[in-house]
Amino acid sequence: MIVDQPPTPAPHVAPEDRVTLGLSAFEPRPSLMAPSIAPAPQPAPHVSVVVPGLNEAESLAELAQRVDQALQGRFTYELIFVDDGSTDDTWGVISRIRAENPVVKGIRLRKNFGKAAALTAGFRKARGAIVVTMDADLQDDPADLPSFIAKIEEGLDVVVGWKVNRLDPTNRLVLSRIFNGTVRSVTGVKLHDMNCGFKAYRSEVLRTIPIYGDLFRFIPALAAWQGFRVAEIPVRHHARKYGSSRYGLERILRGFFDLLSVMFLTRYSKKPMHLFGLIGLVFAAVGVTINAYLTLLWFLGHKIGDRPLLLLGVLMILLGIQFFSMGFIGEFLTFQMQQRRHQAEELPVREEIE
C-alpha cells in the first residue's frame, strides 16, 4: 500500500543568503558594504602658473625650480605644464617633476594644436584666483612673478609684461615694434608689448573672454573692451638658453589678420550694420554717381550702352545692396543671439552696494 506523504517544505532562505537566485546575485549587500570615504578636496591655490610648451624638455626642470623659489612660502600655487604635442622627452620630464613636487600638474595634448589650445587646456585646469602665463623657454624670469601678483592684488584685472631690454635678433625686434605700434593705434590699448607671453589675469577675465585661433595674444585688448583694468609692468628678459625660436614672418602675418578680427569683434560684433552698412553706402553712392553722370550724357545724345563705365556703375550699386543685406542679416542674427542670452548672460558688474 502506498501512502501519500505531504510535500516536504522548502528550507527557509534568508534574503541575504539568496546569492544564486535570479538577479539578486548582482545586488550589493547593504549590510556588508564598507562606507565609502571620498578624498577631501584640496583647497584651491591662490596662484596658477600655466606654462605651454613644445619640445622644451631641456628647460622645464630649471623653470619649475625657479618658479618654486619665487613663490614657495609666499603664495599657495600650482604649476601647470601643457605639452602641446612635443616629439622630445617633454612629457617624461613633466612626469618626473610631478613625482618630486605635488604642486606640479601636467596636461598632454594628442598632437600640436597650437598655443591657443594649450592655453585653453591650462586655463580649464587652473583653480587659482590669479592665473599667470609664461613661456617655457626660460626667457621669462620667474623672479618677476611676485610683481605680477602684487599688481593684480592692487586691483588690476590684466597685467602684461613689458620686455624693456629685449634680447632678440634685430629682425624680430623690428617686426615686433611695427606690430605693437599697429595694435596700439587700432585697439587704443597703450601697451608696449601686447604679444608678450608673460601675463597675469584675474580668473574672472578668463571666464569672460573666449579664446580661439590665435586671439590669445589679444586678450588684453578684448579685456579692455569688456571694461577690465589693464596695465603693464617692466620685466626682465633673457636670451634663449635651449633650442631655437619659432617666431617668424608667418607669425607676424597671422597676427595682423587676427588684429583685423579683434577690430571687428570689439567695434562691430554687436552692431554689424555700422560696418557693412557704411561699406554698402559708399559702394552704392559711387555707383549712383557714375550712372547719374552716364544718364546725363545719354540725355545729351551720347551713346553709353557699350561703355565699361556703365557696367562699373551697375556693379557698384549691386555691391552696395549686397553689403546692406549682409548688415541686415548680421543685425538679425545678433538680435536673435542677444534674445537667447538675455536671461543667462552675466552682466559686467564690478561691485554692488545694497
PDB file of C-alpha atoms in Angstrom, residues 7-250:
ATOM      1  CA  PRO A   7       5.401  17.520   0.458  1.00  0.00           C
ATOM      2  CA  THR A   8       8.476  18.452   2.425  1.00  0.00           C
ATOM      3  CA  PRO A   9       8.527  22.224   2.920  1.00  0.00           C
ATOM      4  CA  ALA A  10      11.417  24.010   1.261  1.00  0.00           C
ATOM      5  CA  PRO A  11      14.001  25.281   3.686  1.00  0.00           C
ATOM      6  CA  HIS A  12      13.725  28.939   4.505  1.00  0.00           C
ATOM      7  CA  VAL A  13      16.259  31.036   2.630  1.00  0.00           C
ATOM      8  CA  ALA A  14      17.125  34.368   4.200  1.00  0.00           C
ATOM      9  CA  PRO A  15      17.155  37.311   1.809  1.00  0.00           C
ATOM     10  CA  GLU A  16      20.807  37.869   2.441  1.00  0.00           C
ATOM     11  CA  ASP A  17      21.566  34.224   1.527  1.00  0.00           C
ATOM     12  CA  ARG A  18      19.900  34.394  -1.883  1.00  0.00           C
ATOM     13  CA  VAL A  19      23.092  34.867  -3.770  1.00  0.00           C
ATOM     14  CA  THR A  20      22.339  32.486  -6.632  1.00  0.00           C
ATOM     15  CA  LEU A  21      18.689  33.240  -7.340  1.00  0.00           C
ATOM     16  CA  GLY A  22      17.851  35.481 -10.247  1.00  0.00           C
ATOM     17  CA  LEU A  23      19.395  38.955 -10.430  1.00  0.00           C
ATOM     18  CA  SER A  24      19.738  39.240  -6.653  1.00  0.00           C
ATOM     19  CA  ALA A  25      23.203  37.732  -7.019  1.00  0.00           C
ATOM     20  CA  PHE A  26      24.333  41.050  -8.501  1.00  0.00           C
ATOM     21  CA  GLU A  27      22.666  43.273  -5.942  1.00  0.00           C
ATOM     22  CA  PRO A  28      25.003  44.744  -3.302  1.00  0.00           C
ATOM     23  CA  ARG A  29      24.509  43.719   0.281  1.00  0.00           C
ATOM     24  CA  PRO A  30      23.924  46.930   2.197  1.00  0.00           C
ATOM     25  CA  SER A  31      24.940  45.347   5.473  1.00  0.00           C
ATOM     26  CA  LEU A  32      28.279  44.180   4.044  1.00  0.00           C
ATOM     27  CA  MET A  33      29.244  47.317   2.156  1.00  0.00           C
ATOM     28  CA  ALA A  34      32.053  49.372   3.640  1.00  0.00           C
ATOM     29  CA  PRO A  35      31.246  53.050   3.937  1.00  0.00           C
ATOM     30  CA  SER A  36      32.808  54.979   1.031  1.00  0.00           C
ATOM     31  CA  ILE A  37      35.198  57.679   2.070  1.00  0.00           C
ATOM     32  CA  ALA A  38      35.740  60.341  -0.603  1.00  0.00           C
ATOM     33  CA  PRO A  39      39.088  62.069  -0.536  1.00  0.00           C
ATOM     34  CA  ALA A  40      38.899  65.526   0.953  1.00  0.00           C
ATOM     35  CA  PRO A  41      39.086  68.171  -1.777  1.00  0.00           C
ATOM     36  CA  GLN A  42      42.302  70.115  -1.821  1.00  0.00           C
ATOM     37  CA  PRO A  43      41.926  73.843  -1.190  1.00  0.00           C
ATOM     38  CA  ALA A  44      42.322  75.971  -4.287  1.00  0.00           C
ATOM     39  CA  PRO A  45      45.706  77.668  -4.598  1.00  0.00           C
ATOM     40  CA  HIS A  46      45.966  81.430  -4.769  1.00  0.00           C
ATOM     41  CA  VAL A  47      48.020  81.415  -7.976  1.00  0.00           C
ATOM     42  CA  SER A  48      48.002  79.143 -11.022  1.00  0.00           C
ATOM     43  CA  VAL A  49      51.027  79.334 -13.314  1.00  0.00           C
ATOM     44  CA  VAL A  50      50.225  77.962 -16.782  1.00  0.00           C
ATOM     45  CA  VAL A  51      53.213  77.092 -18.985  1.00  0.00           C
ATOM     46  CA  PRO A  52      52.512  75.810 -22.526  1.00  0.00           C
ATOM     47  CA  GLY A  53      55.453  74.282 -24.327  1.00  0.00           C
ATOM     48  CA  LEU A  54      56.515  72.425 -27.440  1.00  0.00           C
ATOM     49  CA  ASN A  55      59.767  70.438 -27.332  1.00  0.00           C
ATOM     50  CA  GLU A  56      61.072  72.247 -24.249  1.00  0.00           C
ATOM     51  CA  ALA A  57      62.305  69.208 -22.300  1.00  0.00           C
ATOM     52  CA  GLU A  58      65.686  70.771 -21.509  1.00  0.00           C
ATOM     53  CA  SER A  59      64.301  73.845 -19.752  1.00  0.00           C
ATOM     54  CA  LEU A  60      61.341  72.544 -17.717  1.00  0.00           C
ATOM     55  CA  ALA A  61      63.206  71.256 -14.641  1.00  0.00           C
ATOM     56  CA  GLU A  62      65.069  74.530 -14.174  1.00  0.00           C
ATOM     57  CA  LEU A  63      61.892  76.510 -14.787  1.00  0.00           C
ATOM     58  CA  ALA A  64      59.972  74.529 -12.143  1.00  0.00           C
ATOM     59  CA  GLN A  65      62.772  75.053  -9.629  1.00  0.00           C
ATOM     60  CA  ARG A  66      62.892  78.798 -10.240  1.00  0.00           C
ATOM     61  CA  VAL A  67      59.098  79.160 -10.028  1.00  0.00           C
ATOM     62  CA  ASP A  68      59.198  77.333  -6.711  1.00  0.00           C
ATOM     63  CA  GLN A  69      61.939  79.667  -5.444  1.00  0.00           C
ATOM     64  CA  ALA A  70      59.864  82.709  -6.413  1.00  0.00           C
ATOM     65  CA  LEU A  71      56.547  81.576  -4.894  1.00  0.00           C
ATOM     66  CA  GLN A  72      57.217  78.982  -2.193  1.00  0.00           C
ATOM     67  CA  GLY A  73      56.412  80.351   1.253  1.00  0.00           C
ATOM     68  CA  ARG A  74      54.804  83.495  -0.163  1.00  0.00           C
ATOM     69  CA  PHE A  75      51.754  82.218  -2.060  1.00  0.00           C
ATOM     70  CA  THR A  76      49.959  78.928  -2.420  1.00  0.00           C
ATOM     71  CA  TYR A  77      50.338  77.976  -6.060  1.00  0.00           C
ATOM     72  CA  GLU A  78      50.085  75.294  -8.694  1.00  0.00           C
ATOM     73  CA  LEU A  79      52.292  74.922 -11.748  1.00  0.00           C
ATOM     74  CA  ILE A  80      50.534  73.547 -14.817  1.00  0.00           C
ATOM     75  CA  PHE A  81      52.699  72.361 -17.704  1.00  0.00           C
ATOM     76  CA  VAL A  82      50.884  71.811 -21.008  1.00  0.00           C
ATOM     77  CA  ASP A  83      52.714  69.600 -23.511  1.00  0.00           C
ATOM     78  CA  ASP A  84      51.485  70.778 -26.909  1.00  0.00           C
ATOM     79  CA  GLY A  85      52.271  67.573 -28.788  1.00  0.00           C
ATOM     80  CA  SER A  86      56.033  67.527 -28.212  1.00  0.00           C
ATOM     81  CA  THR A  87      58.173  64.980 -30.034  1.00  0.00           C
ATOM     82  CA  ASP A  88      61.025  65.023 -27.496  1.00  0.00           C
ATOM     83  CA  ASP A  89      61.003  63.910 -23.841  1.00  0.00           C
ATOM     84  CA  THR A  90      58.908  66.855 -22.631  1.00  0.00           C
ATOM     85  CA  TRP A  91      56.153  64.644 -21.190  1.00  0.00           C
ATOM     86  CA  GLY A  92      58.635  62.379 -19.440  1.00  0.00           C
ATOM     87  CA  VAL A  93      60.280  65.397 -17.829  1.00  0.00           C
ATOM     88  CA  ILE A  94      56.898  66.725 -16.681  1.00  0.00           C
ATOM     89  CA  SER A  95      56.078  63.326 -15.149  1.00  0.00           C
ATOM     90  CA  ARG A  96      59.360  63.243 -13.236  1.00  0.00           C
ATOM     91  CA  ILE A  97      58.900  66.799 -11.958  1.00  0.00           C
ATOM     92  CA  ARG A  98      55.379  65.906 -10.814  1.00  0.00           C
ATOM     93  CA  ALA A  99      56.703  62.897  -8.887  1.00  0.00           C
ATOM     94  CA  GLU A 100      59.035  65.195  -6.953  1.00  0.00           C
ATOM     95  CA  ASN A 101      56.718  68.189  -6.481  1.00  0.00           C
ATOM     96  CA  PRO A 102      52.976  67.676  -5.801  1.00  0.00           C
ATOM     97  CA  VAL A 103      52.023  71.234  -6.837  1.00  0.00           C
ATOM     98  CA  VAL A 104      53.057  70.449 -10.426  1.00  0.00           C
ATOM     99  CA  LYS A 105      50.371  69.254 -12.839  1.00  0.00           C
ATOM    100  CA  GLY A 106      50.697  68.119 -16.421  1.00  0.00           C
ATOM    101  CA  ILE A 107      48.438  68.116 -19.465  1.00  0.00           C
ATOM    102  CA  ARG A 108      49.421  66.364 -22.675  1.00  0.00           C
ATOM    103  CA  LEU A 109      47.638  67.186 -25.929  1.00  0.00           C
ATOM    104  CA  ARG A 110      47.263  64.478 -28.577  1.00  0.00           C
ATOM    105  CA  LYS A 111      49.276  66.495 -31.099  1.00  0.00           C
ATOM    106  CA  ASN A 112      50.485  70.027 -31.713  1.00  0.00           C
ATOM    107  CA  PHE A 113      47.270  72.062 -31.739  1.00  0.00           C
ATOM    108  CA  GLY A 114      48.889  75.460 -31.189  1.00  0.00           C
ATOM    109  CA  LYS A 115      49.331  77.805 -28.264  1.00  0.00           C
ATOM    110  CA  ALA A 116      45.656  78.792 -28.049  1.00  0.00           C
ATOM    111  CA  ALA A 117      44.550  75.190 -27.465  1.00  0.00           C
ATOM    112  CA  ALA A 118      47.368  74.632 -24.970  1.00  0.00           C
ATOM    113  CA  LEU A 119      46.473  77.764 -23.014  1.00  0.00           C
ATOM    114  CA  THR A 120      42.776  76.860 -23.025  1.00  0.00           C
ATOM    115  CA  ALA A 121      43.574  73.423 -21.599  1.00  0.00           C
ATOM    116  CA  GLY A 122      45.695  75.038 -18.892  1.00  0.00           C
ATOM    117  CA  PHE A 123      43.052  77.650 -18.064  1.00  0.00           C
ATOM    118  CA  ARG A 124      40.389  74.971 -17.616  1.00  0.00           C
ATOM    119  CA  LYS A 125      42.650  73.100 -15.222  1.00  0.00           C
ATOM    120  CA  ALA A 126      43.682  76.214 -13.270  1.00  0.00           C
ATOM    121  CA  ARG A 127      41.967  76.731  -9.907  1.00  0.00           C
ATOM    122  CA  GLY A 128      43.737  79.853  -8.691  1.00  0.00           C
ATOM    123  CA  ALA A 129      42.148  83.266  -8.295  1.00  0.00           C
ATOM    124  CA  ILE A 130      45.136  84.636 -10.223  1.00  0.00           C
ATOM    125  CA  VAL A 131      46.350  82.919 -13.396  1.00  0.00           C
ATOM    126  CA  VAL A 132      49.804  83.686 -14.767  1.00  0.00           C
ATOM    127  CA  THR A 133      51.036  82.569 -18.172  1.00  0.00           C
ATOM    128  CA  MET A 134      54.683  82.364 -19.157  1.00  0.00           C
ATOM    129  CA  ASP A 135      56.740  80.684 -21.845  1.00  0.00           C
ATOM    130  CA  ALA A 136      58.704  77.515 -21.181  1.00  0.00           C
ATOM    131  CA  ASP A 137      61.966  78.632 -22.821  1.00  0.00           C
ATOM    132  CA  LEU A 138      63.396  80.422 -19.727  1.00  0.00           C
ATOM    133  CA  GLN A 139      63.348  83.798 -21.470  1.00  0.00           C
ATOM    134  CA  ASP A 140      60.746  84.952 -18.942  1.00  0.00           C
ATOM    135  CA  ASP A 141      62.185  85.356 -15.447  1.00  0.00           C
ATOM    136  CA  PRO A 142      60.124  83.626 -12.699  1.00  0.00           C
ATOM    137  CA  ALA A 143      61.561  86.124 -10.204  1.00  0.00           C
ATOM    138  CA  ASP A 144      59.071  88.650 -11.664  1.00  0.00           C
ATOM    139  CA  LEU A 145      56.062  86.550 -10.630  1.00  0.00           C
ATOM    140  CA  PRO A 146      55.507  88.343  -7.272  1.00  0.00           C
ATOM    141  CA  SER A 147      55.361  91.690  -9.116  1.00  0.00           C
ATOM    142  CA  PHE A 148      52.543  90.428 -11.349  1.00  0.00           C
ATOM    143  CA  ILE A 149      50.630  89.048  -8.373  1.00  0.00           C
ATOM    144  CA  ALA A 150      51.050  92.298  -6.420  1.00  0.00           C
ATOM    145  CA  LYS A 151      49.576  94.328  -9.284  1.00  0.00           C
ATOM    146  CA  ILE A 152      46.547  92.054  -9.530  1.00  0.00           C
ATOM    147  CA  GLU A 153      46.038  92.302  -5.776  1.00  0.00           C
ATOM    148  CA  GLU A 154      46.151  96.098  -6.063  1.00  0.00           C
ATOM    149  CA  GLY A 155      43.002  95.959  -8.192  1.00  0.00           C
ATOM    150  CA  LEU A 156      44.109  95.398 -11.775  1.00  0.00           C
ATOM    151  CA  ASP A 157      42.497  92.672 -13.857  1.00  0.00           C
ATOM    152  CA  VAL A 158      45.174  92.058 -16.502  1.00  0.00           C
ATOM    153  CA  VAL A 159      48.902  92.733 -16.185  1.00  0.00           C
ATOM    154  CA  VAL A 160      51.150  92.424 -19.238  1.00  0.00           C
ATOM    155  CA  GLY A 161      54.903  92.089 -19.172  1.00  0.00           C
ATOM    156  CA  TRP A 162      56.994  94.698 -20.978  1.00  0.00           C
ATOM    157  CA  LYS A 163      60.417  93.460 -22.033  1.00  0.00           C
ATOM    158  CA  VAL A 164      62.279  96.746 -21.749  1.00  0.00           C
ATOM    159  CA  ASN A 165      65.705  95.335 -22.621  1.00  0.00           C
ATOM    160  CA  ARG A 166      64.711  92.664 -25.101  1.00  0.00           C
ATOM    161  CA  LEU A 167      67.401  90.172 -26.088  1.00  0.00           C
ATOM    162  CA  ASP A 168      66.208  89.076 -29.515  1.00  0.00           C
ATOM    163  CA  PRO A 169      67.598  89.268 -33.074  1.00  0.00           C
ATOM    164  CA  THR A 170      67.260  92.641 -34.803  1.00  0.00           C
ATOM    165  CA  ASN A 171      64.733  91.453 -37.402  1.00  0.00           C
ATOM    166  CA  ARG A 172      62.453  90.149 -34.659  1.00  0.00           C
ATOM    167  CA  LEU A 173      62.731  93.425 -32.732  1.00  0.00           C
ATOM    168  CA  VAL A 174      61.792  95.477 -35.809  1.00  0.00           C
ATOM    169  CA  LEU A 175      58.808  93.272 -36.695  1.00  0.00           C
ATOM    170  CA  SER A 176      57.624  93.307 -33.091  1.00  0.00           C
ATOM    171  CA  ARG A 177      57.771  97.092 -32.856  1.00  0.00           C
ATOM    172  CA  ILE A 178      55.809  97.510 -36.076  1.00  0.00           C
ATOM    173  CA  PHE A 179      53.222  95.013 -34.892  1.00  0.00           C
ATOM    174  CA  ASN A 180      52.812  96.534 -31.420  1.00  0.00           C
ATOM    175  CA  GLY A 181      52.615 100.061 -32.823  1.00  0.00           C
ATOM    176  CA  THR A 182      49.820  98.972 -35.152  1.00  0.00           C
ATOM    177  CA  VAL A 183      47.994  97.219 -32.312  1.00  0.00           C
ATOM    178  CA  ARG A 184      48.156 100.338 -30.123  1.00  0.00           C
ATOM    179  CA  SER A 185      46.736 102.549 -32.854  1.00  0.00           C
ATOM    180  CA  VAL A 186      43.954 100.140 -33.804  1.00  0.00           C
ATOM    181  CA  THR A 187      42.810  98.957 -30.356  1.00  0.00           C
ATOM    182  CA  GLY A 188      43.590 102.057 -28.319  1.00  0.00           C
ATOM    183  CA  VAL A 189      45.192  99.903 -25.606  1.00  0.00           C
ATOM    184  CA  LYS A 190      48.543 101.527 -24.884  1.00  0.00           C
ATOM    185  CA  LEU A 191      50.810  98.544 -24.254  1.00  0.00           C
ATOM    186  CA  HIS A 192      54.393  98.274 -25.418  1.00  0.00           C
ATOM    187  CA  ASP A 193      54.317  94.504 -25.955  1.00  0.00           C
ATOM    188  CA  MET A 194      50.867  93.034 -26.482  1.00  0.00           C
ATOM    189  CA  ASN A 195      52.478  89.839 -27.783  1.00  0.00           C
ATOM    190  CA  CYS A 196      54.446  89.129 -24.595  1.00  0.00           C
ATOM    191  CA  GLY A 197      53.575  85.686 -23.223  1.00  0.00           C
ATOM    192  CA  PHE A 198      54.260  86.755 -19.629  1.00  0.00           C
ATOM    193  CA  LYS A 199      50.850  87.921 -18.381  1.00  0.00           C
ATOM    194  CA  ALA A 200      48.702  87.707 -15.248  1.00  0.00           C
ATOM    195  CA  TYR A 201      44.920  87.588 -15.176  1.00  0.00           C
ATOM    196  CA  ARG A 202      42.204  87.664 -12.615  1.00  0.00           C
ATOM    197  CA  SER A 203      40.335  84.401 -13.160  1.00  0.00           C
ATOM    198  CA  GLU A 204      37.141  86.315 -13.954  1.00  0.00           C
ATOM    199  CA  VAL A 205      38.777  87.637 -17.134  1.00  0.00           C
ATOM    200  CA  LEU A 206      39.442  84.156 -18.492  1.00  0.00           C
ATOM    201  CA  ARG A 207      35.869  83.067 -17.729  1.00  0.00           C
ATOM    202  CA  THR A 208      34.529  86.046 -19.662  1.00  0.00           C
ATOM    203  CA  ILE A 209      36.654  86.064 -22.807  1.00  0.00           C
ATOM    204  CA  PRO A 210      36.604  83.073 -25.204  1.00  0.00           C
ATOM    205  CA  ILE A 211      39.959  82.078 -26.689  1.00  0.00           C
ATOM    206  CA  TYR A 212      40.230  80.506 -30.127  1.00  0.00           C
ATOM    207  CA  GLY A 213      42.537  80.652 -33.113  1.00  0.00           C
ATOM    208  CA  ASP A 214      45.468  82.907 -32.261  1.00  0.00           C
ATOM    209  CA  LEU A 215      43.432  85.521 -30.380  1.00  0.00           C
ATOM    210  CA  PHE A 216      45.162  84.638 -27.102  1.00  0.00           C
ATOM    211  CA  ARG A 217      47.734  87.375 -27.755  1.00  0.00           C
ATOM    212  CA  PHE A 218      44.922  89.951 -27.841  1.00  0.00           C
ATOM    213  CA  ILE A 219      43.303  89.020 -24.541  1.00  0.00           C
ATOM    214  CA  PRO A 220      44.374  92.387 -23.008  1.00  0.00           C
ATOM    215  CA  ALA A 221      42.620  94.294 -25.820  1.00  0.00           C
ATOM    216  CA  LEU A 222      39.483  92.156 -25.546  1.00  0.00           C
ATOM    217  CA  ALA A 223      39.569  92.539 -21.757  1.00  0.00           C
ATOM    218  CA  ALA A 224      39.845  96.319 -22.017  1.00  0.00           C
ATOM    219  CA  TRP A 225      36.849  96.304 -24.379  1.00  0.00           C
ATOM    220  CA  GLN A 226      34.912  94.375 -21.707  1.00  0.00           C
ATOM    221  CA  GLY A 227      35.763  97.035 -19.114  1.00  0.00           C
ATOM    222  CA  PHE A 228      38.548  95.218 -17.265  1.00  0.00           C
ATOM    223  CA  ARG A 229      41.511  97.223 -15.991  1.00  0.00           C
ATOM    224  CA  VAL A 230      44.671  96.540 -17.983  1.00  0.00           C
ATOM    225  CA  ALA A 231      48.235  97.686 -17.266  1.00  0.00           C
ATOM    226  CA  GLU A 232      51.824  96.621 -17.872  1.00  0.00           C
ATOM    227  CA  ILE A 233      54.967  96.220 -15.808  1.00  0.00           C
ATOM    228  CA  PRO A 234      58.597  96.027 -16.923  1.00  0.00           C
ATOM    229  CA  VAL A 235      60.060  92.529 -16.782  1.00  0.00           C
ATOM    230  CA  ARG A 236      63.473  91.020 -17.264  1.00  0.00           C
ATOM    231  CA  HIS A 237      64.199  89.181 -20.469  1.00  0.00           C
ATOM    232  CA  HIS A 238      66.870  86.556 -21.065  1.00  0.00           C
ATOM    233  CA  ALA A 239      68.396  85.159 -24.220  1.00  0.00           C
ATOM    234  CA  ARG A 240      67.084  81.767 -25.251  1.00  0.00           C
ATOM    235  CA  LYS A 241      69.089  79.068 -23.478  1.00  0.00           C
ATOM    236  CA  TYR A 242      67.935  75.928 -25.292  1.00  0.00           C
ATOM    237  CA  GLY A 243      66.520  75.215 -28.716  1.00  0.00           C
ATOM    238  CA  SER A 244      65.566  77.756 -31.361  1.00  0.00           C
ATOM    239  CA  SER A 245      62.774  80.286 -31.728  1.00  0.00           C
ATOM    240  CA  ARG A 246      59.736  79.545 -33.888  1.00  0.00           C
ATOM    241  CA  TYR A 247      58.988  83.239 -34.335  1.00  0.00           C
ATOM    242  CA  GLY A 248      58.943  84.279 -37.993  1.00  0.00           C
ATOM    243  CA  LEU A 249      57.230  86.309 -40.702  1.00  0.00           C
ATOM    244  CA  GLU A 250      54.316  83.875 -40.895  1.00  0.00           C
TER     245      GLU A 250
END
